[in-house]
Each structure stands twice: as C-alpha cells, then as structure tokens.
Amino acid sequence: MNRLTTFLKALADTPPQSRKDFLKLTGRALAVGTAGGLLTSYGRDQPGGRRSVISQVDTVPHIQPVSPPAVIPPKVDEPIKLEPIRGDADRQTPPTPSPQPPDQRVGYAVVGLGHLSLENILPAFGRSRKSKLVALVSGSPQKLQKVAQQYGVKPQNCYSYDTFDQLRDNPEVQVVYIVLPNAMHAEYTIRGAQAGKHILTEKPMATSSADCQAMIDACNKAGRKLMVAYRIQYEPHNRYVRAQIRQKEYGAAKFIELFNAQQEANPNHWRHIRALAGGGALPDIGLYCLNTARFIVGEEPTEVFAYQYSTPDNPLFREVEEVMSWQMRFPSGLITNCGAHYFAHESRRYRVLAERGWLNLENAFAYNGLELQRSYAEGQTEHRDQISLMEKDQFATEMDHFSDCVQQNKQPFTPGEEGLQDHRIMEAIYQSAQTGKPVSLPLITKIDPFRGPEPQLD
Ligand code: NAD
C-alpha cells in the first residue's frame, strides 16, 4: 500500500466529527510527507544505499513535546508522582518504581546456578530497587561464562566452589545468596560469613536444627546478618491474610488447612537423596504449610502429630518421604491440618477458618497467580467474594528487604532463628511419624518470637 492509499484509508476510518481536525493536523504533513516519502524511497534505491536528506520523521505530524505536571521529590529513591489518570472508582496504580542508582545498591553473589537461580532469582534483579547482581559462584565454568555474559557480571567476579572464599577480597559483594541443595546451605553460610559477607539462604535453612544453630553462631561471630528466603512472608496476599487474622476481622482463627503438592520426576535429582535434601515432601514443600501457618497467627505449636507414607518400589521415594500429613496444636486452641505430597498434581492452597468468616488462598505458595476468596455472613446474606491484589516479584521483594536491612543495619524479618524454629518443628514431625505418637514442643507464649521488626515493603 503506498503512502497516499494509507492516508486515504486512515481518513476513511476517522469518525466524522474529528475528520476536520484530522485534516487540519495532517494537511501539511501530507504534502511534505508525500514528497518526502517519494524522495526517501528514491534515496533508498540509490547504488550504495545512499539515503535522502529528507528523513521519514517529516512524514508524520509534529507534536510539541510537553511534560504534564508531576511531583518529583528531590531524593533519588522516592517515586515520581505523575498526573492522575484514573478515577477513584478504579483501582489506583501503585507508585512508580524508584530504583536506587546502581552504585548505591547492595551487591549480591549468587551461589549455585540451578533452576531457582536461572529461572527466578537472576531475572528478579531486573525488578529489584536496592539489590544488584555483581558475582556468581558455580561448579560449571561454561555455565558461569554464559550466565556472566547474559547478566553483565565481570569475569573476575566469577567464582568456583573452590575459589568461593576469595569473595573475602571482593568489596563489591556484600551479600552471598545461597541457592544450593539443602545440605550445602550450612557450609556455604559459615564460609560466607567468615569471608565477611551477609548471608541470604534459601529454604529450608539446612537439614538439621544443629546446622541451623551453627549457621546462626557463625554469622553472629562474624557480625554479619543472616536471613532465610521465606518469600511468602513478604508476599502481598499472604500478608493481607495475616493482617486480617491478626486484626480479628472475622473473630479468632480456629482452624487452618494447608497443603502443598507437586509431582516429582527425577529420582537422580538431589531432592531424592537424603544426604543432600534432608527429607522429601516435608522440608521442601511442606515447609511452606508449616512456616505460613506460624506466620499468619504468630503463635508457635505446642504439639504435632504426623503420618507419613512412601509408595514401595517407587525409586523417587527410596530415601525420602512421598507424603507427610500432620496436625499442629497452638496455645490459643487453634489447630492446623497440613499436608505435603511429592506425587500428586500441583496444588498449593490454604483456608483459614475464623469464628465469623473464612479466607481461602489458592496458589498460596506459587510465584504468581494467587487468588484470595473470603466468606462471611451479614444477617440473611452470605457474602462470598474475591479480593484481587497487585502481585509483586517475590524474589525482588525479599532481596530488597534484605538489602534494606544491610543498608539500614536492621534485623531481617525472617532471620536465622525463624528457620531454626521450623527445623525444630520438622524434627518433631518426623519423630511423631516414626513413633506414631504426638510429640510435644516447648510452650512459647510470645507472639512472633523469632521474627525481626516488620519489613518496610514498597
Ligand atoms: P537445582 O538442582 O535446580 O539447583 C541446585 C544447584 O546446585 C545446581 O546448579 C547444581 O549444579 C548445584 N550443586 C552444587 N553442588 C551440588 C551437589 N553436590 N549436588 C547437586 N547440585 C549441586 O535446585 P533448585 O531448585 O534451584 O534449589 C536450590 C535451593 O533453592 C534449594 O535449597 C531449594 O529448596 C531452594 N528453592 C527455593 C524455592 C523458593 O521458592 N524459595 C524454590 C525452589 C528451590
């Protein structure tokens, strides 16, 4: 289609009331544009690809650039407020992102370049505001080289597990983020702290409460911060449920049912080797049920009772459990019913039953797609609705919280003590499953006894 035909079609498609304005606006451009277009095509056809001096910008209407009113705070990491464009009947947009300049952000070394690192953590640096990727640690030189190229990491900031301790001499790295098999978290936390770095470690924190304690001690001794990457505790839907329950919006929470299931496929993967994983469905995915229940109510269980099973002859479950099902009793009288399954179609949800209503979170432990429903009664009316919150990149959010703690010298919301408590409870759950009897835990009456101050999340 030539320029003139395109213009005539656009004119034909223009509603009558604006056609006059359209002609006024484009009249000059049409004349210049037709001539310019001809000259431009003429230039393109010249031998050697020589171009006309009349560029194609002359073929479109010129509009005077204007900056609409905006509030621009002087501090670099405060969001710019643009002119409003949505009425108050609609959901308001969140503040514009306000990333810190790269030289002010906290530098991270990511250790282990497997699924979680490549699929989620490294991309999340692109959405973070206070954290930047500066170094990588991997056992595969080829992977290191490629990933470093992709993310602009300098060759001298690429380490193997053998050269890991040389991070000590790299001032660009402030945080070491450990994304290795569970049984390796303790060693790399301790070595990282001894190298003078703050530690963010993936969940589960380790494979035993003794290792958790050693990690906490090493970080304390080195004067470094330690945080467990419990992303759910920073996720908006889960935080909303917690706030509603803590405010007793529907009365006291009486019962929580939580389950987390996925289907495993590779018996050679470390998740199915006890020495590397520490266990099966419980520490990997059941931990979400355990940790989220504790997070929502802030109480600590006083008793657990568990039942576990593995299908005989399935090579996936030679060393680790296929399913763990357990109950927990809390001081307020709240009871939770939890389940984790390694050989069922993916499902991650919970429902909190309170005295006068319930909250149900589908995809509760997923990276996205969380759906929150609630139900409560009012006279003869039963209300049941869906609450839709804006999702955030969970990995960027938790990394930025840790960076904030490093920058402001604050304690993380999910410190090592939070991970240690989960391991103590998981050890009681295994004991109960093995003995077939309930196992008691020490009574703790303080609310949120192991968490740091509330995070400032943007
Ligand atoms: P993965 O197997 O995909 O990656 C593990 C990485 O560790 C690989 O790059 C592997 O090469 C390396 N590695 C080094 N030494 C190893 C050894 N001896 N055996 C096996 N691998 C070795 O695993 P992943 O899914 O990325 O999980 C890594 C950690 O992240 C685990 O602790 C896991 O529980 C945690 N994780 C957390 C989430 C979350 O949502 N927070 C999600 C998935 C995994």
Coordinates of C-alpha atoms and ligand atoms in Angstrom, one line a residue:
M1 CA 0.0 0.0 0.0
N2 CA 1.5 3.4 -1.0
R3 CA 1.6 6.4 1.3
L4 CA -1.4 8.1 -0.4
T5 CA -3.6 5.0 -0.1
T6 CA -2.6 4.6 3.6
F7 CA -3.6 8.2 4.2
L8 CA -6.9 7.9 2.4
K9 CA -7.7 4.7 4.4
A10 CA -6.9 6.4 7.7
L11 CA -9.1 9.3 6.6
A12 CA -12.0 7.0 5.8
D13 CA -11.7 5.3 9.2
T14 CA -11.7 8.6 11.0
P15 CA -15.1 9.4 12.7
P16 CA -16.8 12.4 11.0
Q17 CA -16.7 14.8 14.0
S18 CA -12.9 14.6 14.2
R19 CA -12.2 14.5 10.4
K20 CA -11.8 18.2 10.2
D21 CA -9.3 18.3 13.0
F22 CA -7.5 15.3 11.5
L23 CA -7.2 17.1 8.1
K24 CA -6.0 20.3 9.8
L25 CA -3.4 18.4 11.6
T26 CA -2.2 16.3 8.8
G27 CA -2.7 18.6 5.8
R28 CA 0.8 20.0 6.0
A29 CA 2.3 16.6 6.8
L30 CA 0.5 15.0 3.8
A31 CA 2.1 17.5 1.4
V32 CA 5.5 17.2 2.9
G33 CA 5.1 13.5 3.6
T34 CA 4.1 12.5 0.1
A35 CA 7.1 14.4 -1.4
G36 CA 9.4 13.2 1.4
G37 CA 8.3 9.7 1.1
L38 CA 9.0 9.7 -2.7
L39 CA 12.4 11.2 -2.1
T40 CA 13.1 8.8 0.7
S41 CA 12.3 5.8 -1.4
Y42 CA 14.3 7.4 -4.2
G43 CA 17.3 7.7 -1.8
R44 CA 17.0 4.1 -0.7
D45 CA 17.2 2.8 -4.2
Q46 CA 20.5 4.6 -4.9
P47 CA 23.5 2.4 -5.5
G48 CA 25.5 2.0 -2.2
G49 CA 22.3 2.6 -0.2
R50 CA 22.7 6.4 0.0
R51 CA 19.7 8.0 1.8
S52 CA 17.8 11.1 1.2
V53 CA 18.5 14.1 3.5
I54 CA 14.7 14.4 4.0
S55 CA 14.0 11.8 6.8
Q56 CA 10.8 9.9 7.4
V57 CA 10.1 12.0 10.5
D58 CA 8.9 14.7 8.2
T59 CA 6.1 12.4 7.0
V60 CA 4.3 12.3 10.4
P61 CA 2.6 15.2 12.3
H62 CA 4.9 17.2 14.6
I63 CA 3.5 17.5 18.1
Q64 CA 5.0 19.9 20.6
P65 CA 6.7 17.9 23.4
V66 CA 5.0 18.7 26.8
S67 CA 5.7 17.4 30.3
P68 CA 2.4 17.1 32.2
P69 CA 2.5 18.2 35.9
A70 CA 4.4 15.7 38.1
V71 CA 5.7 15.7 41.7
I72 CA 9.4 15.0 41.6
P73 CA 10.8 14.5 45.1
P74 CA 14.4 15.5 45.5
K75 CA 15.6 12.1 46.9
V76 CA 16.6 9.8 44.2
D77 CA 14.8 6.7 45.6
E78 CA 11.4 8.4 46.2
P79 CA 8.8 7.8 43.5
I80 CA 7.9 10.4 40.9
K81 CA 4.2 11.1 41.1
L82 CA 2.7 11.5 37.7
E83 CA -0.5 13.4 36.9
P84 CA -3.6 11.3 37.8
I85 CA -5.4 9.5 35.0
R86 CA -7.8 7.1 36.8
G87 CA -11.0 7.9 38.6
D88 CA -11.4 6.8 42.2
A89 CA -13.9 4.2 41.1
D90 CA -11.0 2.2 39.7
R91 CA -8.0 0.6 41.4
Q92 CA -5.2 3.1 41.7
T93 CA -1.9 2.3 40.1
P94 CA 1.0 1.7 42.6
P95 CA 3.7 4.3 42.9
T96 CA 6.2 4.4 40.0
P97 CA 9.2 2.3 40.7
S98 CA 12.0 4.2 42.3
P99 CA 15.2 2.2 42.0
Q100 CA 18.3 3.2 43.7
P101 CA 21.2 4.2 41.4
P102 CA 23.4 1.1 40.8
D103 CA 26.3 2.5 42.8
Q104 CA 24.1 2.7 45.9
R105 CA 22.6 -0.8 45.7
V106 CA 23.7 -3.8 47.7
G107 CA 25.9 -6.2 45.7
Y108 CA 25.0 -9.9 45.6
A109 CA 26.9 -13.0 44.8
V110 CA 24.5 -15.8 43.8
V111 CA 25.8 -19.3 44.7
G112 CA 24.5 -22.2 42.6
L113 CA 23.1 -21.7 39.1
G114 CA 20.3 -24.3 39.0
H115 CA 16.5 -23.9 38.4
L116 CA 15.7 -21.3 41.0
S117 CA 18.7 -19.1 40.3
L118 CA 18.3 -19.1 36.5
E119 CA 14.5 -19.1 36.3
N120 CA 13.7 -16.7 39.1
I121 CA 16.4 -15.1 41.1
L122 CA 18.7 -13.7 38.4
P123 CA 15.7 -12.2 36.4
A124 CA 14.4 -10.7 39.6
F125 CA 17.4 -8.5 39.9
G126 CA 16.0 -6.6 36.9
R127 CA 12.9 -5.7 39.1
S128 CA 14.7 -5.0 42.3
R129 CA 15.3 -1.5 43.6
K130 CA 18.0 -1.9 46.1
S131 CA 19.9 -5.1 45.0
K132 CA 22.3 -5.8 42.2
L133 CA 23.9 -8.9 40.9
V134 CA 27.7 -8.5 41.0
A135 CA 29.1 -12.0 41.3
L136 CA 28.4 -15.7 40.5
V137 CA 29.5 -19.0 42.0
S138 CA 29.2 -22.2 40.1
G139 CA 30.9 -25.5 39.6
S140 CA 30.5 -25.3 35.8
P141 CA 32.9 -22.9 34.1
Q142 CA 30.8 -23.0 30.9
K143 CA 27.6 -22.0 32.8
L144 CA 29.5 -19.3 34.7
Q145 CA 30.8 -17.8 31.5
K146 CA 27.4 -17.8 29.7
V147 CA 25.4 -16.5 32.7
A148 CA 28.0 -13.9 33.4
Q149 CA 27.7 -12.7 29.8
Q150 CA 23.9 -12.6 29.9
Y151 CA 23.8 -10.6 33.1
G152 CA 26.9 -8.4 32.7
V153 CA 28.9 -10.0 35.5
K154 CA 32.6 -9.2 35.2
P155 CA 34.8 -12.3 34.6
Q156 CA 36.9 -11.5 37.7
N157 CA 33.7 -11.8 39.7
C158 CA 33.0 -15.4 38.7
Y159 CA 34.0 -18.0 41.3
S160 CA 34.0 -21.8 41.6
Y161 CA 33.2 -23.6 44.9
D162 CA 37.0 -23.9 45.4
T163 CA 37.6 -20.1 45.0
F164 CA 34.5 -19.2 46.9
D165 CA 36.5 -18.0 50.0
Q166 CA 38.2 -15.4 47.8
L167 CA 34.9 -13.4 47.9
R168 CA 36.6 -12.1 51.1
D169 CA 38.7 -9.8 48.9
N170 CA 35.8 -8.5 46.8
P171 CA 34.3 -5.4 48.3
E172 CA 31.6 -5.2 45.6
V173 CA 30.0 -8.3 47.2
Q174 CA 28.1 -7.5 50.4
V175 CA 25.6 -10.4 50.3
V176 CA 26.0 -14.1 49.5
Y177 CA 22.7 -15.6 48.3
I178 CA 22.9 -19.4 48.7
V179 CA 20.8 -21.4 46.3
L180 CA 22.4 -24.8 46.6
P181 CA 21.0 -28.2 47.7
N182 CA 19.7 -28.0 51.3
A183 CA 22.6 -29.9 52.9
M184 CA 25.1 -27.4 51.5
H185 CA 23.4 -24.3 53.0
A186 CA 25.2 -24.6 56.3
E187 CA 28.8 -24.9 54.9
Y188 CA 28.4 -22.0 52.5
T189 CA 26.7 -19.8 55.1
I190 CA 29.5 -20.4 57.5
R191 CA 32.2 -19.9 54.9
G192 CA 30.4 -16.8 53.5
A193 CA 30.2 -15.3 57.0
Q194 CA 33.8 -16.0 57.6
A195 CA 34.6 -14.2 54.3
G196 CA 32.8 -11.1 55.9
K197 CA 29.6 -11.3 53.9
H198 CA 25.9 -11.1 54.9
I199 CA 24.0 -14.3 54.1
L200 CA 20.7 -14.8 52.4
T201 CA 20.0 -18.6 52.3
E202 CA 17.3 -20.4 50.5
K203 CA 14.7 -22.5 52.4
P204 CA 14.9 -25.0 54.1
M205 CA 17.6 -23.3 56.1
A206 CA 19.6 -26.5 56.5
T207 CA 18.9 -30.2 57.1
S208 CA 19.0 -30.2 60.9
S209 CA 18.4 -27.8 63.7
A210 CA 22.0 -28.3 64.8
D211 CA 23.2 -27.0 61.5
C212 CA 20.9 -24.0 61.8
Q213 CA 22.3 -23.2 65.1
A214 CA 25.9 -23.4 63.7
M215 CA 24.9 -21.0 60.9
I216 CA 23.4 -18.5 63.4
D217 CA 26.5 -18.7 65.6
A218 CA 28.9 -18.2 62.6
C219 CA 27.0 -15.1 61.4
N220 CA 26.8 -13.7 65.0
K221 CA 30.6 -14.3 65.5
A222 CA 31.4 -12.6 62.2
G223 CA 28.9 -9.8 62.9
R224 CA 27.1 -10.5 59.7
K225 CA 23.3 -10.7 59.0
L226 CA 21.5 -13.9 58.2
M227 CA 18.1 -14.2 56.6
V228 CA 16.2 -17.2 55.3
A229 CA 14.5 -16.6 52.0
Y230 CA 10.9 -17.1 53.1
R231 CA 9.3 -15.3 50.2
I232 CA 5.8 -16.0 51.4
Q233 CA 6.3 -13.7 54.4
Y234 CA 6.9 -10.8 52.0
E235 CA 4.1 -11.6 49.5
P236 CA 1.1 -9.3 49.4
H237 CA -1.8 -11.8 49.5
N238 CA -0.3 -13.8 52.4
R239 CA 0.4 -10.6 54.2
Y240 CA -3.2 -9.5 53.7
V241 CA -4.5 -12.7 55.2
R242 CA -2.1 -12.3 58.1
A243 CA -3.3 -8.7 58.7
Q244 CA -7.0 -9.7 58.6
I245 CA -6.4 -12.6 61.0
R246 CA -4.3 -10.6 63.4
Q247 CA -6.9 -7.8 63.4
K248 CA -9.5 -10.4 64.1
E249 CA -11.6 -9.1 61.2
Y250 CA -13.7 -12.3 61.4
G251 CA -13.1 -13.2 65.0
A252 CA -10.4 -15.5 66.2
A253 CA -8.8 -18.0 63.8
K254 CA -9.9 -21.5 64.8
F255 CA -8.6 -23.9 62.2
I256 CA -6.2 -23.7 59.2
E257 CA -6.0 -26.3 56.5
L258 CA -2.9 -26.0 54.3
F259 CA -1.5 -28.3 51.6
N260 CA 1.3 -28.1 49.1
A261 CA 1.6 -30.8 46.4
Q262 CA 3.6 -31.3 43.2
Q263 CA 4.7 -34.2 41.1
E264 CA 8.4 -35.2 41.1
A265 CA 10.0 -36.9 38.2
N266 CA 13.8 -37.4 38.6
P267 CA 15.0 -39.9 41.2
N268 CA 18.6 -38.9 40.5
H269 CA 18.0 -35.3 41.5
W270 CA 19.4 -34.2 44.9
R271 CA 15.9 -33.7 46.2
H272 CA 15.6 -37.5 46.3
I273 CA 18.9 -38.1 48.1
R274 CA 18.5 -37.9 51.8
A275 CA 22.1 -36.7 52.5
L276 CA 21.6 -33.7 50.2
A277 CA 17.9 -32.9 50.8
G278 CA 17.4 -33.9 54.5
G279 CA 14.0 -35.3 53.7
G280 CA 11.3 -35.3 51.0
A281 CA 8.0 -33.6 50.7
L282 CA 8.1 -32.2 54.3
P283 CA 11.3 -29.9 54.2
D284 CA 10.9 -29.0 50.5
I285 CA 7.2 -28.1 50.1
G286 CA 5.5 -29.0 53.4
L287 CA 7.7 -26.3 55.0
Y288 CA 5.5 -23.7 53.3
C289 CA 2.5 -25.0 55.2
L290 CA 4.3 -25.0 58.5
N291 CA 6.0 -21.7 58.1
T292 CA 2.9 -19.9 56.7
A293 CA 0.7 -21.1 59.5
R294 CA 3.2 -19.8 62.0
F295 CA 3.4 -16.5 60.1
I296 CA -0.3 -16.0 59.9
V297 CA -1.1 -16.4 63.6
G298 CA 2.3 -15.6 65.1
E299 CA 1.9 -18.4 67.6
E300 CA 4.2 -21.4 68.0
P301 CA 2.8 -25.0 68.1
T302 CA 2.9 -26.9 71.4
E303 CA 2.2 -30.3 69.9
V304 CA 2.5 -32.1 66.5
F305 CA 1.1 -35.4 65.3
A306 CA 2.1 -36.8 61.9
Y307 CA 1.7 -39.6 59.4
Q308 CA 4.0 -40.3 56.5
Y309 CA 4.0 -42.7 53.6
S310 CA 6.1 -43.7 50.5
T311 CA 4.9 -45.9 47.7
P312 CA 7.0 -49.1 47.9
D313 CA 9.3 -49.7 44.9
N314 CA 9.0 -46.1 43.5
P315 CA 12.7 -45.1 43.0
L316 CA 11.7 -41.5 43.8
F317 CA 11.0 -42.4 47.4
R318 CA 13.7 -44.9 48.2
E319 CA 15.3 -42.3 50.5
V320 CA 12.8 -39.5 51.1
E321 CA 9.1 -39.5 52.0
E322 CA 6.5 -39.1 49.4
V323 CA 3.8 -37.7 51.6
M324 CA 3.7 -36.1 55.0
S325 CA 0.4 -35.3 56.7
W326 CA 0.4 -33.6 60.1
Q327 CA -1.6 -31.6 62.7
M328 CA -0.3 -28.9 64.9
R329 CA -1.8 -27.6 68.1
F330 CA -1.3 -23.9 69.1
P331 CA -1.6 -22.3 72.6
S332 CA -4.8 -20.3 71.6
G333 CA -6.6 -23.6 70.8
L334 CA -6.0 -23.2 67.0
I335 CA -5.5 -26.5 65.2
T336 CA -3.9 -26.8 61.8
N337 CA -4.1 -29.7 59.4
C338 CA -1.2 -29.8 56.9
G339 CA -0.2 -32.0 54.0
A340 CA 2.7 -32.1 51.6
H341 CA 2.7 -34.5 48.6
Y342 CA 5.5 -35.3 46.2
F343 CA 3.4 -37.4 43.8
A344 CA 0.2 -35.6 43.2
H345 CA -0.9 -33.0 40.7
E346 CA 0.3 -29.5 41.7
S347 CA -1.9 -27.8 44.2
R348 CA -0.9 -25.2 46.8
R349 CA -3.6 -23.7 48.9
Y350 CA -4.9 -22.9 52.4
R351 CA -8.1 -21.9 54.1
V352 CA -8.2 -20.1 57.5
L353 CA -11.5 -20.7 59.3
A354 CA -12.2 -17.9 61.7
E355 CA -15.3 -17.6 64.0
R356 CA -17.3 -15.4 61.6
G357 CA -15.7 -15.9 58.2
W358 CA -13.0 -17.7 56.2
L359 CA -10.2 -16.7 53.9
N360 CA -9.1 -19.0 51.2
L361 CA -5.9 -18.6 49.2
E362 CA -5.5 -20.6 46.0
N363 CA -1.9 -21.0 44.6
A364 CA -0.9 -19.7 48.0
F365 CA 2.7 -20.8 47.7
A366 CA 3.1 -20.2 43.9
Y367 CA 5.3 -17.5 42.4
N368 CA 2.2 -15.9 40.8
G369 CA -1.5 -16.5 40.1
L370 CA -2.6 -16.2 43.8
E371 CA -6.3 -16.0 44.3
L372 CA -7.9 -14.9 47.5
Q373 CA -11.5 -15.6 48.4
R374 CA -13.4 -14.8 51.6
S375 CA -16.7 -15.5 53.0
Y376 CA -18.7 -14.1 55.9
A377 CA -22.4 -13.6 56.8
E378 CA -24.4 -10.5 57.4
G379 CA -28.0 -11.0 58.6
Q380 CA -29.6 -13.2 56.0
T381 CA -26.9 -12.5 53.4
E382 CA -23.8 -14.7 52.8
H383 CA -21.0 -12.7 51.3
R384 CA -18.5 -14.5 49.2
D385 CA -16.1 -12.5 47.2
Q386 CA -12.7 -12.5 45.6
I387 CA -10.0 -10.0 46.7
S388 CA -7.6 -9.1 43.9
L389 CA -4.3 -7.6 45.0
M390 CA -1.4 -6.5 42.8
E391 CA 1.3 -9.1 42.5
K392 CA 4.9 -8.4 43.1
D393 CA 8.1 -10.2 42.1
Q394 CA 8.5 -12.2 45.3
F395 CA 12.3 -12.7 44.8
A396 CA 12.9 -9.0 44.1
T397 CA 10.8 -8.1 47.2
E398 CA 12.6 -10.3 49.6
M399 CA 16.1 -9.4 48.3
D400 CA 15.3 -5.7 48.6
H401 CA 14.1 -6.3 52.2
F402 CA 17.5 -7.9 53.0
S403 CA 19.3 -5.1 51.2
D404 CA 17.3 -2.6 53.2
C405 CA 18.5 -4.4 56.4
V406 CA 22.1 -4.2 55.2
Q407 CA 21.9 -0.6 54.3
Q408 CA 20.0 0.5 57.5
N409 CA 21.7 -2.0 59.8
K410 CA 18.3 -3.6 60.7
Q411 CA 17.5 -7.2 61.7
P412 CA 15.8 -9.1 58.9
F413 CA 12.1 -10.1 59.3
T414 CA 12.9 -13.7 58.7
P415 CA 16.3 -14.2 60.4
G416 CA 18.1 -17.5 61.1
E417 CA 16.1 -18.0 64.3
E418 CA 12.9 -18.3 62.2
G419 CA 14.5 -21.1 60.1
L420 CA 15.8 -22.8 63.2
Q421 CA 12.3 -22.9 64.8
D422 CA 10.9 -24.6 61.6
H423 CA 13.6 -27.2 61.8
R424 CA 12.9 -27.9 65.4
I425 CA 9.2 -28.4 64.5
M426 CA 10.1 -30.6 61.4
E427 CA 12.2 -32.8 63.6
A428 CA 9.2 -33.2 66.0
I429 CA 7.0 -34.1 62.9
Y430 CA 9.4 -36.8 61.8
Q431 CA 9.6 -38.1 65.3
S432 CA 5.8 -38.3 65.5
A433 CA 5.5 -40.0 62.1
Q434 CA 8.1 -42.6 63.1
T435 CA 6.7 -43.3 66.6
G436 CA 3.0 -42.9 65.7
K437 CA 2.6 -40.7 68.8
P438 CA 2.1 -36.9 69.3
V439 CA 5.2 -35.0 70.1
S440 CA 5.2 -32.0 72.5
L441 CA 7.1 -28.8 71.9
P442 CA 8.0 -26.1 74.5
L443 CA 5.2 -23.7 75.2
I444 CA 6.1 -20.2 73.8
T445 CA 3.6 -17.5 74.7
K446 CA 5.2 -14.6 72.9
I447 CA 3.7 -13.7 69.5
D448 CA 6.2 -13.6 66.6
P449 CA 9.1 -14.7 68.9
F450 CA 11.5 -15.4 66.2
R451 CA 10.8 -12.7 63.6
G452 CA 12.5 -9.4 63.2
P453 CA 10.8 -6.0 63.0
E454 CA 8.1 -5.6 60.4
P455 CA 9.6 -5.1 57.0
Q456 CA 9.1 -1.8 55.1
L457 CA 7.8 -3.1 51.8
D458 CA 7.1 -0.7 48.9
Ligands
NAD1 P1 18.7 -27.2 41.4 O1 19.1 -28.6 41.5 O2 18.0 -26.7 40.2 O3 20.0 -26.3 41.6 C1 21.0 -26.6 42.5 C2 22.3 -26.1 42.0 O4 23.3 -26.5 43.0 C3 22.7 -26.6 40.7 O5 23.2 -25.6 39.9 C4 23.8 -27.6 41.0 O6 24.8 -27.7 40.0 C5 24.4 -27.0 42.3 N1 25.2 -28.0 43.1 C6 26.3 -27.8 43.6 N2 26.8 -28.9 44.3 C7 25.8 -29.8 44.1 C8 25.7 -31.1 44.6 N3 26.6 -31.7 45.3 N4 24.6 -31.8 44.2 C9 23.7 -31.3 43.4 N5 23.7 -30.0 43.0 C10 24.8 -29.3 43.3 O7 17.8 -26.8 42.7 P2 16.9 -25.6 42.9 O8 15.5 -26.0 42.6 O9 17.4 -24.4 42.2 O10 17.0 -25.4 44.5 C11 18.1 -24.8 45.1 C12 17.7 -24.4 46.5 O11 16.7 -23.4 46.4 C13 17.2 -25.5 47.4 O12 17.5 -25.2 48.8 C14 15.6 -25.3 47.3 O13 15.0 -25.8 48.4 C15 15.5 -23.8 47.2 N6 14.3 -23.5 46.4 C16 13.6 -22.5 46.9 C17 12.4 -22.1 46.2 C18 11.6 -20.9 46.7 O14 10.5 -20.6 46.2 N7 12.1 -20.1 47.6 C19 12.0 -22.7 45.0 C20 12.9 -23.7 44.6 C21 14.0 -24.1 45.3

